[in-house]
Each structure stands twice: as structure tokens, then as C-alpha cells.
Amino acid sequence: MSRPRLGFFTRLLDDAPADARYRLAAEQIRHAEAYGFDSAWVAQHHFDEAEGGLPAPLVFLSHIAAQTHRIRLGTGIITLPLENPIRVAEDAAVLDLLSGGRLEVGVGNGGTPSSFSAFGQDSANRSAVYAEHLGVLVDAWSGHPLSDGANHLYPAAPRLLGAIWEATFSVSGGARAGKAGNGLMLSRTQPRTEDAPHATLAEIQRPIVDAYHENLPPGVPPRIMASRTAFVADSRAEALRLAEAGLGRAARQFKAKGHPVPDGGVEQLIAAFDVHVGTPDDVLASLQADPTLQRATDLVFQVHSVDPPHPFVLRSIELLATEVAPALGWAPSIPDPSTELSRT
């Protein structure tokens, strides 16, 4: 594998009101840029502040674009069935221009059924609506006529055709993304099936990656993002203390929604949530045991579901960039992080 790209991902879940969440996330992204991260990604969630703190990712990324210089800015994801695809195409085109061509557009069909009714949609139809809306998005960025043929997207945005990423849990979704030549977004964790309750995340995702490669058109380079939870601290005791608190919150939320959660202590929760946590050496050893990362072009790390306080997020970003990611083959695109830090 060639040098992977390094990304920082946030669901904007700091323990704070919305305005503070946005301020803290902006600081985290600026910090990631200062330490050489190649990309920053934000999730979109509607209504439930415990699930995710940002319903309008393109608006937020416009704010971030004005505060950063180099880091690529991505959506992980836009829930496309709930959006007017032409408006997404327009907003993304404007943001890409304002950011100097730094936008990456991750899309998916969404995972929270309760959100759909507020948008006049039926969650049961989301796959079909997703395919329809993605087709409109591609047509708009391709410069094809829209609706009655009298309208074309302005401003034009053909570059974004190569910046589409599709998130999926399924082999069929991997095949679809590959056939289209889009990027493939792999989740930090996935539900286990009844017939394979103890399967590793790598075992679940291997056939998705295989299907993606098998369907990728000749000559199109693969783009495979492996999102992983990685919380790095200066001591294992500190990391486990914060993981126990954060994963405990996540476990209670899962139980309240009727999802199974294993009994036991923090180590059982770390395994159940596919978390990589500890010192740089701990996290590196854990990540090196995941063969999916060897096939990824983009390694994107988040602290959810640990969700530690803001200063620990900043320190985790530093340790990932200086100690963990270089051992995985990554090299920063800037010669000296202190140069970037002086600009922030």
C-alpha cells in the first residue's frame, strides 16, 4: 500500500451546548491540520443531540474552510434521502470553490429511521430514494441538463465527481460504490449477525472491500476509507478511566434503545464497540492487528464512543500524528508541525 492519508472525524459530541460544540470541533480540526492531518470529516445527524451534534455539515464546513488552509474537508455522511439533491449539488459546488477545491462528499442512505418522517420520507424506501438522489447529484456535477432541460448547475462542479464517497454496511453497497468509481467508506463498527456474533470487524468488512475492488472500473484508483475509533492518552490508566466513562454512557444509550450490550467491565465494552484505546504503543498494536487497514487508502480516526473531554481529544490528535500514524506508514505533508501551530 502507498502512503495512506490520515483523517480526523468528529460527530460533534462534546459535553456542551451546540455553540460550544461547534467551537470545540473547529479547534480540534485546526489542531489536526497543524499536526499534518490530510482530512477532517464531520457527521450529519438530525434531532438527537446524543447521537450527533450537527444537522448542517456543509454550513459548518464553510465556517471551517475560512479557518484552515490545507486540510481537506469531508462529510461523513450527508443523509442523501433526506436532502434535495440539487440543493446539495449547489451548496457543495459553492463550498468547494470557497475552500480552494478541498471538499470531499461522503453520502449514505442514513441510519436513524425516526428522522425520516419529519422530512416526509418513509425509512423503508430510503435505499431507492438514495439511488435516485445520488443519480441527480451526479447528473448535476456532470453538467447534464436538469429537469426540463433548460437548467444546468451553476457554478459548475465537475471536480466533485471524483470526490464522492459512499458509506455502506453491505457487500452490495461495496459493489455499487466500486462500479461507480466512488470512494468506499467503512464504518468504525458494525452490528454482528446472529449466525456470526463473534466475528471481528475485519471479517465483516473484508467481503465489502473485495466486492468494491471486483467492481472498480479498470484504471480507476481505489479510494477506501477505514474509519476507526482510536483514543490515545499518555498513560493506559488515564485512557481506560476515560474509556470506562464514555463507553459506559454509550452502553446505557444502546440498552435504552433495546440493543444488546455485553455485561462486564471496560475491556468487554472496548471489544464490543471495536475501540482502539490506550498509550501510543497500545493503540498501534491494536490497529496493526486489523488487516483492513492494510487495504485502506485513508485512515480516519474518531474518539466516539469514548468521547473524552476536549483537552484529551487534542492530545489524542497529537499522539496519533506523532507516534501512531507514522508507524502505520503515514507521513505528514508538512515538514514541521510547529510551523502550522504558529499560524493557528
PDB file of C-alpha atoms in Angstrom, residues 51-178:
ATOM      1  CA  GLU A  51     -26.425  10.745  18.546  1.00  0.00           C
ATOM      2  CA  GLY A  52     -24.675  13.638  16.801  1.00  0.00           C
ATOM      3  CA  GLY A  53     -24.495  17.383  17.139  1.00  0.00           C
ATOM      4  CA  LEU A  54     -24.609  18.629  13.547  1.00  0.00           C
ATOM      5  CA  PRO A  55     -27.607  18.678  11.161  1.00  0.00           C
ATOM      6  CA  ALA A  56     -25.969  21.010   8.593  1.00  0.00           C
ATOM      7  CA  PRO A  57     -22.475  19.754   7.696  1.00  0.00           C
ATOM      8  CA  LEU A  58     -21.908  21.929   4.633  1.00  0.00           C
ATOM      9  CA  VAL A  59     -22.711  25.064   6.620  1.00  0.00           C
ATOM     10  CA  PHE A  60     -20.270  24.034   9.336  1.00  0.00           C
ATOM     11  CA  LEU A  61     -17.552  23.124   6.834  1.00  0.00           C
ATOM     12  CA  SER A  62     -17.902  26.543   5.215  1.00  0.00           C
ATOM     13  CA  HIS A  63     -17.042  28.002   8.614  1.00  0.00           C
ATOM     14  CA  ILE A  64     -14.071  25.640   8.922  1.00  0.00           C
ATOM     15  CA  ALA A  65     -12.852  26.393   5.402  1.00  0.00           C
ATOM     16  CA  ALA A  66     -12.377  30.026   6.395  1.00  0.00           C
ATOM     17  CA  GLN A  67     -10.248  28.996   9.385  1.00  0.00           C
ATOM     18  CA  THR A  68      -7.984  26.445   7.697  1.00  0.00           C
ATOM     19  CA  HIS A  69      -5.517  26.454   4.825  1.00  0.00           C
ATOM     20  CA  ARG A  70      -4.732  22.966   3.626  1.00  0.00           C
ATOM     21  CA  ILE A  71      -6.752  20.201   5.253  1.00  0.00           C
ATOM     22  CA  ARG A  72      -9.400  18.555   3.089  1.00  0.00           C
ATOM     23  CA  LEU A  73     -12.956  18.832   4.407  1.00  0.00           C
ATOM     24  CA  GLY A  74     -15.416  15.957   4.179  1.00  0.00           C
ATOM     25  CA  THR A  75     -18.954  14.960   5.055  1.00  0.00           C
ATOM     26  CA  GLY A  76     -19.269  11.634   6.770  1.00  0.00           C
ATOM     27  CA  ILE A  77     -22.060  11.493   5.772  1.00  0.00           C
ATOM     28  CA  ILE A  78     -24.814  13.557   4.188  1.00  0.00           C
ATOM     29  CA  THR A  79     -28.029  11.547   4.590  1.00  0.00           C
ATOM     30  CA  LEU A  80     -28.957  11.884   0.949  1.00  0.00           C
ATOM     31  CA  PRO A  81     -32.561  10.574   1.025  1.00  0.00           C
ATOM     32  CA  LEU A  82     -33.490  13.468   3.342  1.00  0.00           C
ATOM     33  CA  GLU A  83     -31.991  16.150   1.090  1.00  0.00           C
ATOM     34  CA  ASN A  84     -32.950  17.889  -2.127  1.00  0.00           C
ATOM     35  CA  PRO A  85     -30.069  16.628  -4.289  1.00  0.00           C
ATOM     36  CA  ILE A  86     -29.922  19.733  -6.475  1.00  0.00           C
ATOM     37  CA  ARG A  87     -29.541  21.920  -3.389  1.00  0.00           C
ATOM     38  CA  VAL A  88     -26.788  19.604  -2.143  1.00  0.00           C
ATOM     39  CA  ALA A  89     -25.093  19.913  -5.549  1.00  0.00           C
ATOM     40  CA  GLU A  90     -25.297  23.715  -5.433  1.00  0.00           C
ATOM     41  CA  ASP A  91     -24.148  24.113  -1.830  1.00  0.00           C
ATOM     42  CA  ALA A  92     -21.273  21.687  -2.344  1.00  0.00           C
ATOM     43  CA  ALA A  93     -20.199  23.465  -5.532  1.00  0.00           C
ATOM     44  CA  VAL A  94     -20.056  26.835  -3.770  1.00  0.00           C
ATOM     45  CA  LEU A  95     -18.224  25.413  -0.756  1.00  0.00           C
ATOM     46  CA  ASP A  96     -15.697  23.652  -2.969  1.00  0.00           C
ATOM     47  CA  LEU A  97     -14.884  26.928  -4.710  1.00  0.00           C
ATOM     48  CA  LEU A  98     -14.626  28.884  -1.468  1.00  0.00           C
ATOM     49  CA  SER A  99     -12.364  26.249   0.095  1.00  0.00           C
ATOM     50  CA  GLY A 100     -10.000  26.089  -2.875  1.00  0.00           C
ATOM     51  CA  GLY A 101     -11.174  22.669  -4.034  1.00  0.00           C
ATOM     52  CA  ARG A 102     -10.846  20.942  -0.663  1.00  0.00           C
ATOM     53  CA  LEU A 103     -14.298  19.363  -0.345  1.00  0.00           C
ATOM     54  CA  GLU A 104     -14.910  15.599  -0.130  1.00  0.00           C
ATOM     55  CA  VAL A 105     -18.554  14.494  -0.241  1.00  0.00           C
ATOM     56  CA  GLY A 106     -19.476  11.381   1.705  1.00  0.00           C
ATOM     57  CA  VAL A 107     -23.073  10.241   1.256  1.00  0.00           C
ATOM     58  CA  GLY A 108     -25.237   7.426   2.557  1.00  0.00           C
ATOM     59  CA  ASN A 109     -28.829   6.336   2.961  1.00  0.00           C
ATOM     60  CA  GLY A 110     -28.967   7.103   6.699  1.00  0.00           C
ATOM     61  CA  GLY A 111     -29.260   5.003   9.801  1.00  0.00           C
ATOM     62  CA  THR A 112     -31.844   6.638  12.063  1.00  0.00           C
ATOM     63  CA  PRO A 113     -35.353   5.605  10.919  1.00  0.00           C
ATOM     64  CA  SER A 114     -37.100   8.015  13.291  1.00  0.00           C
ATOM     65  CA  SER A 115     -35.669  11.023  11.422  1.00  0.00           C
ATOM     66  CA  PHE A 116     -37.343  10.230   8.123  1.00  0.00           C
ATOM     67  CA  SER A 117     -40.954  11.077   8.936  1.00  0.00           C
ATOM     68  CA  ALA A 118     -40.077  14.699   9.770  1.00  0.00           C
ATOM     69  CA  PHE A 119     -38.822  15.065   6.193  1.00  0.00           C
ATOM     70  CA  GLY A 120     -41.895  13.427   4.675  1.00  0.00           C
ATOM     71  CA  GLN A 121     -39.980  10.246   3.875  1.00  0.00           C
ATOM     72  CA  ASP A 122     -40.537   6.594   4.703  1.00  0.00           C
ATOM     73  CA  SER A 123     -37.401   4.919   6.030  1.00  0.00           C
ATOM     74  CA  ALA A 124     -38.436   1.708   4.295  1.00  0.00           C
ATOM     75  CA  ASN A 125     -37.899   3.427   0.919  1.00  0.00           C
ATOM     76  CA  ARG A 126     -34.562   5.007   1.728  1.00  0.00           C
ATOM     77  CA  SER A 127     -32.414   2.772  -0.489  1.00  0.00           C
ATOM     78  CA  ALA A 128     -34.459   3.586  -3.584  1.00  0.00           C
ATOM     79  CA  VAL A 129     -34.579   7.306  -2.760  1.00  0.00           C
ATOM     80  CA  TYR A 130     -30.844   7.300  -2.087  1.00  0.00           C
ATOM     81  CA  ALA A 131     -30.102   5.816  -5.516  1.00  0.00           C
ATOM     82  CA  GLU A 132     -32.402   8.345  -7.200  1.00  0.00           C
ATOM     83  CA  HIS A 133     -30.896  11.328  -5.369  1.00  0.00           C
ATOM     84  CA  LEU A 134     -27.328  10.169  -5.995  1.00  0.00           C
ATOM     85  CA  GLY A 135     -28.135   9.977  -9.692  1.00  0.00           C
ATOM     86  CA  VAL A 136     -29.416  13.563  -9.669  1.00  0.00           C
ATOM     87  CA  LEU A 137     -26.285  14.694  -7.808  1.00  0.00           C
ATOM     88  CA  VAL A 138     -24.010  13.046 -10.361  1.00  0.00           C
ATOM     89  CA  ASP A 139     -26.004  14.489 -13.273  1.00  0.00           C
ATOM     90  CA  ALA A 140     -25.765  17.985 -11.791  1.00  0.00           C
ATOM     91  CA  TRP A 141     -21.993  17.840 -11.290  1.00  0.00           C
ATOM     92  CA  SER A 142     -21.594  16.272 -14.740  1.00  0.00           C
ATOM     93  CA  GLY A 143     -23.189  19.339 -16.323  1.00  0.00           C
ATOM     94  CA  HIS A 144     -26.185  17.438 -17.654  1.00  0.00           C
ATOM     95  CA  PRO A 145     -29.476  19.267 -18.170  1.00  0.00           C
ATOM     96  CA  LEU A 146     -31.709  19.287 -15.111  1.00  0.00           C
ATOM     97  CA  SER A 147     -35.490  18.713 -15.094  1.00  0.00           C
ATOM     98  CA  ASP A 148     -36.917  20.086 -18.349  1.00  0.00           C
ATOM     99  CA  GLY A 149     -33.501  20.592 -19.918  1.00  0.00           C
ATOM    100  CA  ALA A 150     -33.442  24.357 -19.571  1.00  0.00           C
ATOM    101  CA  ASN A 151     -31.331  24.399 -16.401  1.00  0.00           C
ATOM    102  CA  HIS A 152     -27.737  23.474 -15.662  1.00  0.00           C
ATOM    103  CA  LEU A 153     -25.870  23.633 -12.378  1.00  0.00           C
ATOM    104  CA  TYR A 154     -24.176  26.923 -11.571  1.00  0.00           C
ATOM    105  CA  PRO A 155     -21.433  27.118 -10.560  1.00  0.00           C
ATOM    106  CA  ALA A 156     -20.237  24.079 -12.470  1.00  0.00           C
ATOM    107  CA  ALA A 157     -18.507  21.488 -10.293  1.00  0.00           C
ATOM    108  CA  PRO A 158     -17.076  18.630 -12.384  1.00  0.00           C
ATOM    109  CA  ARG A 159     -14.231  18.109  -9.876  1.00  0.00           C
ATOM    110  CA  LEU A 160     -16.711  16.848  -7.301  1.00  0.00           C
ATOM    111  CA  LEU A 161     -17.432  13.786  -9.443  1.00  0.00           C
ATOM    112  CA  GLY A 162     -14.095  12.474  -8.173  1.00  0.00           C
ATOM    113  CA  ALA A 163     -14.831  13.460  -4.583  1.00  0.00           C
ATOM    114  CA  ILE A 164     -17.868  11.235  -3.925  1.00  0.00           C
ATOM    115  CA  TRP A 165     -17.632   8.631  -1.161  1.00  0.00           C
ATOM    116  CA  GLU A 166     -20.334   6.088  -0.351  1.00  0.00           C
ATOM    117  CA  ALA A 167     -20.852   4.685   3.145  1.00  0.00           C
ATOM    118  CA  THR A 168     -22.175   1.157   3.437  1.00  0.00           C
ATOM    119  CA  PHE A 169     -22.509  -1.826   5.761  1.00  0.00           C
ATOM    120  CA  SER A 170     -23.183  -4.275   2.922  1.00  0.00           C
ATOM    121  CA  VAL A 171     -21.404  -6.213   0.206  1.00  0.00           C
ATOM    122  CA  SER A 172     -23.898  -4.907  -2.346  1.00  0.00           C
ATOM    123  CA  GLY A 173     -23.094  -1.360  -1.261  1.00  0.00           C
ATOM    124  CA  GLY A 174     -19.389  -2.034  -1.731  1.00  0.00           C
ATOM    125  CA  ALA A 175     -20.066  -3.335  -5.217  1.00  0.00           C
ATOM    126  CA  ARG A 176     -22.215  -0.282  -6.036  1.00  0.00           C
ATOM    127  CA  ALA A 177     -19.524   2.177  -4.917  1.00  0.00           C
ATOM    128  CA  GLY A 178     -16.874   0.285  -6.856  1.00  0.00           C
TER     129      GLY A 178
END
